[in-house]
Amino acid sequence: MAADTVFAKIVSGEIPVEILAETDRVLAFPDISPQAPVHILVIPKSTAYENVAELAAAEPETLAEMVAVAKRLAETHANGDYRLIFNSGATAGQTVFHVHAHVLAGDLEERSLGAS
């Protein structure tokens, strides 16, 4: 369960962030350690899911909303082209165990796959 993560504290308002997009189920804000010219995190407000597979199985509509928000952010903050990354598990680079998507944009090359 993702209830004790930094993202849960952001959702609860305990940790303030610059909110770039918000819906009833989704929140988006800049990554504090950007790996690209545009690096935005999109998270569900629910703290019930540690990874994208759990979210997809339980709430596919929330996952679809995360993708739609990512697309809108890329249109607003970049030229509409973007990379969407979900890391699942510590050995895959996941450091916060609250499902989240990395929206990366801005002069990316195929070999530049870094994101945590």
Coordinates of C-alpha atoms in Angstrom, one line a residue:
M1 CA 0.0 0.0 0.0
A2 CA 1.3 3.5 -1.0
A3 CA -0.2 5.3 2.0
D4 CA 3.1 6.3 3.7
T5 CA 4.9 7.8 0.6
V6 CA 5.9 11.3 -0.3
F7 CA 3.2 11.2 -3.0
A8 CA 0.5 10.4 -0.4
K9 CA 1.7 13.4 1.6
I10 CA 1.4 15.5 -1.6
V11 CA -2.1 14.3 -2.2
S12 CA -3.1 15.1 1.4
G13 CA -1.6 18.6 1.1
E14 CA 1.0 17.9 3.8
I15 CA 3.7 18.6 1.2
P16 CA 3.0 21.5 -1.1
V17 CA 3.8 21.2 -4.8
E18 CA 3.1 23.3 -7.9
I19 CA 0.0 21.6 -9.3
L20 CA 0.1 21.5 -13.1
A21 CA -3.2 19.6 -13.5
E22 CA -5.8 18.1 -11.2
T23 CA -8.9 16.1 -11.6
D24 CA -11.1 14.2 -9.1
R25 CA -8.7 11.2 -9.4
V26 CA -5.4 12.5 -10.7
L27 CA -2.8 15.1 -9.7
A28 CA 0.2 16.3 -11.8
F29 CA 3.3 18.3 -10.7
P30 CA 6.9 18.9 -11.8
D31 CA 9.5 16.3 -10.8
I32 CA 11.9 17.7 -8.2
S33 CA 14.8 16.0 -10.0
P34 CA 14.1 16.5 -13.7
Q35 CA 15.7 14.1 -16.2
A36 CA 14.5 16.0 -19.3
P37 CA 13.6 19.6 -20.2
V38 CA 10.0 18.7 -19.4
H39 CA 9.6 16.2 -16.6
I40 CA 6.2 16.0 -14.9
L41 CA 4.8 13.4 -12.6
V42 CA 1.2 12.2 -12.9
I43 CA -0.2 10.3 -10.0
P44 CA -3.6 8.9 -8.9
K45 CA -4.9 10.5 -5.7
S46 CA -5.7 7.0 -4.4
T47 CA -2.9 5.6 -2.2
A48 CA -4.0 2.0 -2.8
Y49 CA -1.6 1.1 -5.6
E50 CA 2.1 0.7 -5.6
N51 CA 2.5 0.1 -9.4
V52 CA 0.8 0.5 -12.7
A53 CA -0.2 -3.2 -13.0
E54 CA -2.1 -3.0 -9.7
L55 CA -3.9 0.2 -10.8
A56 CA -4.7 -1.2 -14.3
A57 CA -6.3 -4.3 -12.7
A58 CA -8.3 -2.4 -10.1
E59 CA -9.1 1.0 -11.7
P60 CA -8.5 1.0 -15.5
E61 CA -10.5 4.3 -15.8
T62 CA -8.0 6.0 -13.5
L63 CA -5.1 4.7 -15.5
A64 CA -6.8 6.0 -18.7
E65 CA -7.3 9.4 -17.0
M66 CA -3.6 9.5 -16.1
V67 CA -2.7 9.0 -19.7
A68 CA -5.1 11.6 -20.9
V69 CA -3.7 14.1 -18.4
A70 CA -0.2 13.3 -19.5
K71 CA -1.2 14.0 -23.1
R72 CA -2.7 17.4 -22.2
L73 CA 0.4 18.3 -20.3
A74 CA 2.6 17.5 -23.2
E75 CA 0.5 19.6 -25.5
T76 CA 0.7 22.5 -23.0
H77 CA 4.4 22.2 -21.9
A78 CA 6.0 20.8 -25.0
N79 CA 5.1 20.3 -28.7
G80 CA 2.8 17.4 -27.9
D81 CA 5.4 14.8 -28.3
Y82 CA 6.3 13.0 -25.1
R83 CA 7.5 9.8 -23.5
L84 CA 5.4 8.2 -20.8
I85 CA 7.2 6.0 -18.3
F86 CA 6.0 3.8 -15.5
N87 CA 8.7 2.1 -13.4
S88 CA 7.4 -1.0 -11.5
G89 CA 9.7 -2.4 -8.8
A90 CA 13.0 -1.3 -7.2
T91 CA 15.2 -3.1 -9.8
A92 CA 13.3 -1.2 -12.6
G93 CA 14.2 2.1 -11.0
Q94 CA 11.0 2.7 -9.0
T95 CA 11.9 4.7 -5.9
V96 CA 8.5 5.8 -4.7
F97 CA 6.0 3.0 -4.3
H98 CA 2.9 4.9 -5.2
V99 CA 2.1 4.4 -8.9
H100 CA 3.2 7.3 -11.0
A101 CA 3.9 8.2 -14.6
H102 CA 6.8 10.3 -15.8
V103 CA 5.9 12.6 -18.6
L104 CA 9.2 13.4 -20.4
A105 CA 9.5 15.8 -23.3
G106 CA 11.9 18.2 -25.0
D107 CA 14.7 17.1 -27.2
L108 CA 14.8 13.4 -26.1
E109 CA 16.8 10.7 -27.9
E110 CA 15.8 7.1 -28.0
R111 CA 18.8 6.1 -25.8
S112 CA 18.0 8.5 -23.0
L113 CA 15.7 6.3 -21.0
G114 CA 16.5 7.6 -17.5
A115 CA 13.7 8.2 -15.0
S116 CA 13.0 7.0 -11.5

